[in-house]
Structures are given as C-alpha cells and as structure tokens.
Amino acid sequence: QVQLVESGGGVVQPGRSLRLSCAASGLILSTYGMHWVRQAPGKGLEWVAGISFHGRDKYYADSVQGRFTISRDNSKNTLYLQMSSLRAEDTAVYYCAREMSSSWMFDYWGQGTLVTVSS
Amino acid sequence: QSALTQPASVSGSPGQSITISCTGTSSDLGGYNYVSWYQQHPGKAPKLMIYDVNNRPSGVSNRFSGSKSGNTASLTISGLQPEDEADYYCSSFRSGHTLVFGGGTKLTVL
C-alpha cells in the first residue's frame, strides 16, 4: 500500500527557514517524479515545486522561485522541501504528491503538514 | 501565474447531472492534454478523479467523466450522490514546466 507521510511543519517566524520531508512507503520513490502542492487556509490548491525521478530536473512556481529548494534522497525514499526567507503568505498545508507516468498528474498524496509563518 | 478559471460553486439534486467548467489559455489547457481533476473533502487530501482529460483512475466511479474543447475543460458528474459533495479542482501542465490549478468549485448536493 502506497503511503506518503509529510513531516517538518510548524510555526516559524518570517524570514526564517524550514525543511519539510515526505517519507514514502509501498513504492520505490526513485521511479517517480514528485511534487509539492500547498493550500492556504480556506483557499485553493497551489502547485509549489516538482522534481524528476532522477532528481536532475527541478521546477518551481514563480511565488517560491529562489526561496524554496526541492530535493530527494532516493536511498532514503524521501522527498524534501527546503524553504527559506519564509513569508506570511507561505502559510499553508503542504502536500507531497506522486506524479503518475510523467504526466504532471498526481495519483497519490500525503496527508499534509501545516506550516504557519507568523511572528 | 494566474489560475485556471472555475465557477466558485455549483449545485444539483441527487440523481441529477452537473458539469464544472475550467478555462485556461493556449499555454496550458488548450496546448496540452495533461488535464486532470481532483476531488477534495474537508480536511482531506485531494483525490485524483480524472487524468489526461478523460481517463479515470482505477476505483473511480464511471459517473465521473471529463472532456476538453479548445481552452476549456469540463468535469461531468452524473447520478449525483450525497458523497459527491466536495470541492473540485482542475489542473493543467503549463508551458515552461509548471503546473496550474483552477480556483476550485464547491459542489453542493441539495
């Protein structure tokens, strides 16, 4: 059974950094592209970043470009999102999601981890 | 990165059919068939309902169907059931290797 479990969320002050993790079980992470999607409280979904199965290709939304870094450790079956220079508008539930067949569509999602940026 | 355009809300009675539209541009919806639809119940993670415009993942009811014409995609739910009440989001690959979601549509089953 495929499971994605995010961790690392919490309350952080503006301008600080935070690293999210997404641990996968029931699948070999190295064979899939992976993504982060976030959802601000009461708002819609926003794609944040994506990474190819081998990790060489990385893509970012304009809103996080230069501040967030997506990475993966296939030996640990884990996806990461390093977030720096955090802003209040980054407050959201962050989901990791598995990309199906290099199609930019997501067939498995984690339960999400809440990041709150506040002083 | 502007979102795809969806109606904020739609409603229907049990047994009826509803359609949710999703409008983009030639740089996303109109230019690619990487169009998908997600269902999200309150407090839950999104669930993939339609991929590649009109394909259903295993386990998704055939009451859900998708289509696309030009820059507009549509999700149709037939035979509405109470458990269909949820938020629905469309998404599309966009040129430049990014992904864009619609603003979301709240479906109310009356």
XYZ file of C-alpha atoms in Angstrom:
229
model
C 0.000 0.000 0.000
C 1.419 3.335 -1.084
C 1.857 5.859 1.714
C 3.330 9.333 1.691
C 3.902 10.928 5.083
C 4.921 14.557 5.404
C 6.654 15.991 8.428
C 8.543 19.090 9.491
C 5.737 21.608 9.588
C 5.247 24.036 12.427
C 5.252 27.683 13.401
C 8.168 29.752 12.095
C 8.949 33.454 12.102
C 9.028 35.477 8.888
C 12.415 35.351 7.218
C 13.386 32.047 8.804
C 13.814 28.632 7.218
C 12.142 25.271 7.498
C 12.635 21.878 5.861
C 9.764 19.564 5.066
C 10.163 15.848 4.487
C 7.969 13.339 2.723
C 8.685 9.709 3.525
C 7.390 7.150 1.055
C 6.480 3.546 1.710
C 4.982 0.924 -0.548
C 6.683 2.374 -3.599
C 10.174 2.908 -4.947
C 10.436 6.677 -4.969
C 13.271 6.683 -7.499
C 10.929 5.655 -10.301
C 8.585 8.637 -9.960
C 8.581 12.356 -10.332
C 7.441 14.028 -7.128
C 5.841 17.344 -6.313
C 4.846 19.666 -3.507
C 1.431 21.323 -3.544
C 0.186 23.716 -0.885
C -3.151 25.014 0.287
C -3.500 28.189 2.320
C -6.241 28.110 4.966
C -9.631 28.269 3.262
C -8.023 28.652 -0.173
C -7.417 26.535 -3.238
C -4.553 24.324 -4.298
C -1.286 25.845 -5.471
C 1.497 23.883 -7.118
C 4.832 24.684 -5.479
C 7.606 22.577 -6.973
C 8.397 19.367 -8.805
C 11.416 17.115 -9.279
C 12.158 14.424 -11.848
C 12.620 10.808 -10.828
C 16.404 11.059 -11.004
C 16.497 14.464 -9.332
C 18.300 16.305 -12.112
C 15.328 18.384 -13.224
C 13.613 20.730 -10.771
C 10.740 23.090 -11.383
C 9.279 25.875 -9.251
C 6.311 28.187 -9.107
C 7.197 31.849 -9.541
C 5.992 32.518 -5.999
C 8.743 30.356 -4.458
C 11.494 30.506 -7.084
C 14.792 31.380 -5.437
C 13.477 30.767 -1.912
C 12.455 27.096 -1.937
C 14.519 24.091 -2.997
C 13.099 20.683 -3.781
C 15.329 17.640 -3.450
C 15.163 13.926 -2.985
C 17.182 11.137 -1.421
C 16.176 8.013 -3.275
C 18.301 5.871 -0.977
C 16.048 7.000 1.880
C 12.892 7.003 -0.231
C 12.337 10.583 0.902
C 11.415 13.887 -0.722
C 12.330 17.259 0.761
C 11.355 20.895 0.506
C 13.811 23.397 1.923
C 12.017 26.669 2.494
C 13.895 29.869 3.256
C 13.028 33.561 3.576
C 9.574 32.491 4.629
C 6.707 34.963 4.348
C 3.261 35.125 5.899
C 1.779 34.166 2.534
C 3.649 30.849 2.664
C 1.337 29.759 5.470
C -0.407 26.636 4.197
C -0.820 22.906 4.410
C 1.921 21.392 2.291
C 1.218 18.138 0.495
C 3.680 15.899 -1.287
C 2.308 14.034 -4.270
C 3.452 11.309 -6.629
C 3.416 12.068 -10.328
C 1.939 9.376 -12.498
C 3.680 8.458 -15.741
C 5.495 11.758 -16.236
C 2.143 13.384 -16.804
C 2.123 16.159 -14.214
C -0.863 14.469 -12.589
C -0.821 13.191 -9.044
C -2.246 9.825 -8.115
C -1.029 9.605 -4.504
C -0.963 12.375 -1.929
C 0.248 12.627 1.618
C -1.977 13.852 4.436
C -0.229 17.227 4.522
C 1.789 19.174 7.073
C 0.850 22.665 8.250
C 3.369 25.476 8.027
C 2.477 28.702 9.812
C 4.646 31.750 9.248
C 4.000 34.239 11.995
C 5.879 36.453 14.392
C 0.968 32.595 -12.555
C -2.793 33.102 -12.880
C -5.021 30.201 -12.002
C -7.394 28.413 -14.332
C -10.948 29.748 -14.109
C -13.645 27.642 -12.465
C -17.096 28.616 -11.156
C -16.998 29.145 -7.415
C -19.958 26.886 -6.806
C -22.395 24.526 -8.460
C -25.263 22.540 -7.055
C -27.574 19.728 -8.004
C -30.070 17.299 -6.576
C -29.387 13.602 -6.054
C -29.619 11.726 -9.315
C -29.063 14.802 -11.455
C -26.002 15.621 -13.555
C -23.759 18.629 -13.189
C -20.861 19.993 -15.189
C -17.951 22.049 -13.890
C -16.001 24.096 -16.391
C -12.344 25.029 -16.290
C -10.975 27.700 -18.615
C -7.352 28.361 -19.395
C -5.243 29.503 -22.291
C -3.342 28.054 -25.224
C -0.276 27.902 -22.943
C -1.925 25.386 -20.666
C -5.320 23.750 -21.182
C -5.505 24.490 -24.861
C -1.998 23.343 -25.638
C -1.720 20.099 -23.708
C -3.794 17.082 -22.762
C -2.240 16.924 -19.285
C -5.533 17.966 -17.738
C -6.726 16.438 -14.504
C -9.478 16.836 -11.948
C -9.273 16.375 -8.174
C -11.927 15.920 -5.530
C -11.269 17.211 -2.030
C -13.435 16.655 1.013
C -12.969 18.979 4.017
C -9.794 18.260 5.930
C -8.685 15.592 3.465
C -6.032 15.371 0.796
C -7.120 15.769 -2.824
C -8.058 12.652 -4.771
C -7.398 12.194 -8.474
C -10.687 11.688 -10.330
C -9.768 12.292 -13.989
C -6.414 12.379 -15.771
C -5.306 13.046 -19.353
C -8.559 14.947 -19.939
C -10.940 11.996 -19.877
C -9.404 8.981 -18.152
C -10.489 7.595 -14.795
C -8.039 6.009 -12.367
C -8.902 2.557 -11.157
C -11.571 2.717 -8.483
C -13.176 5.989 -9.573
C -16.842 5.696 -10.433
C -17.826 5.883 -14.103
C -20.280 8.596 -13.065
C -17.303 10.935 -13.405
C -16.229 11.946 -16.894
C -14.036 14.620 -18.434
C -13.743 16.410 -21.733
C -11.957 19.314 -23.366
C -12.666 21.723 -26.162
C -10.170 24.397 -27.038
C -9.097 26.221 -23.889
C -11.902 24.813 -21.741
C -12.085 21.506 -19.914
C -15.156 20.102 -18.215
C -15.934 17.615 -15.485
C -19.351 15.990 -15.558
C -20.790 14.063 -12.648
C -23.896 12.071 -13.448
C -26.298 10.478 -10.995
C -25.259 12.844 -8.200
C -24.860 11.240 -4.805
C -24.559 12.907 -1.402
C -20.942 11.781 -1.083
C -20.053 13.740 -4.215
C -20.410 16.943 -2.213
C -16.862 18.303 -2.111
C -14.507 20.813 -3.669
C -13.279 20.065 -7.179
C -10.101 21.373 -8.772
C -8.890 21.187 -12.336
C -5.209 21.340 -13.189
C -3.104 21.576 -16.290
C 0.505 21.444 -17.309
C 1.629 24.888 -18.441
C 4.445 25.704 -20.835
C 7.680 26.376 -19.016
C 7.327 23.209 -16.981
C 4.937 24.439 -14.369
C 1.528 23.317 -13.218
C -1.530 25.437 -12.674
C -4.686 24.649 -10.705
C -8.125 26.119 -11.028
C -9.519 28.161 -8.167
C -11.787 25.320 -7.123
C -15.536 24.685 -7.312
C -17.672 23.826 -4.332
C -20.269 21.226 -5.265
C -23.389 21.150 -3.112
C -25.759 18.210 -3.356
C -29.148 19.599 -2.425
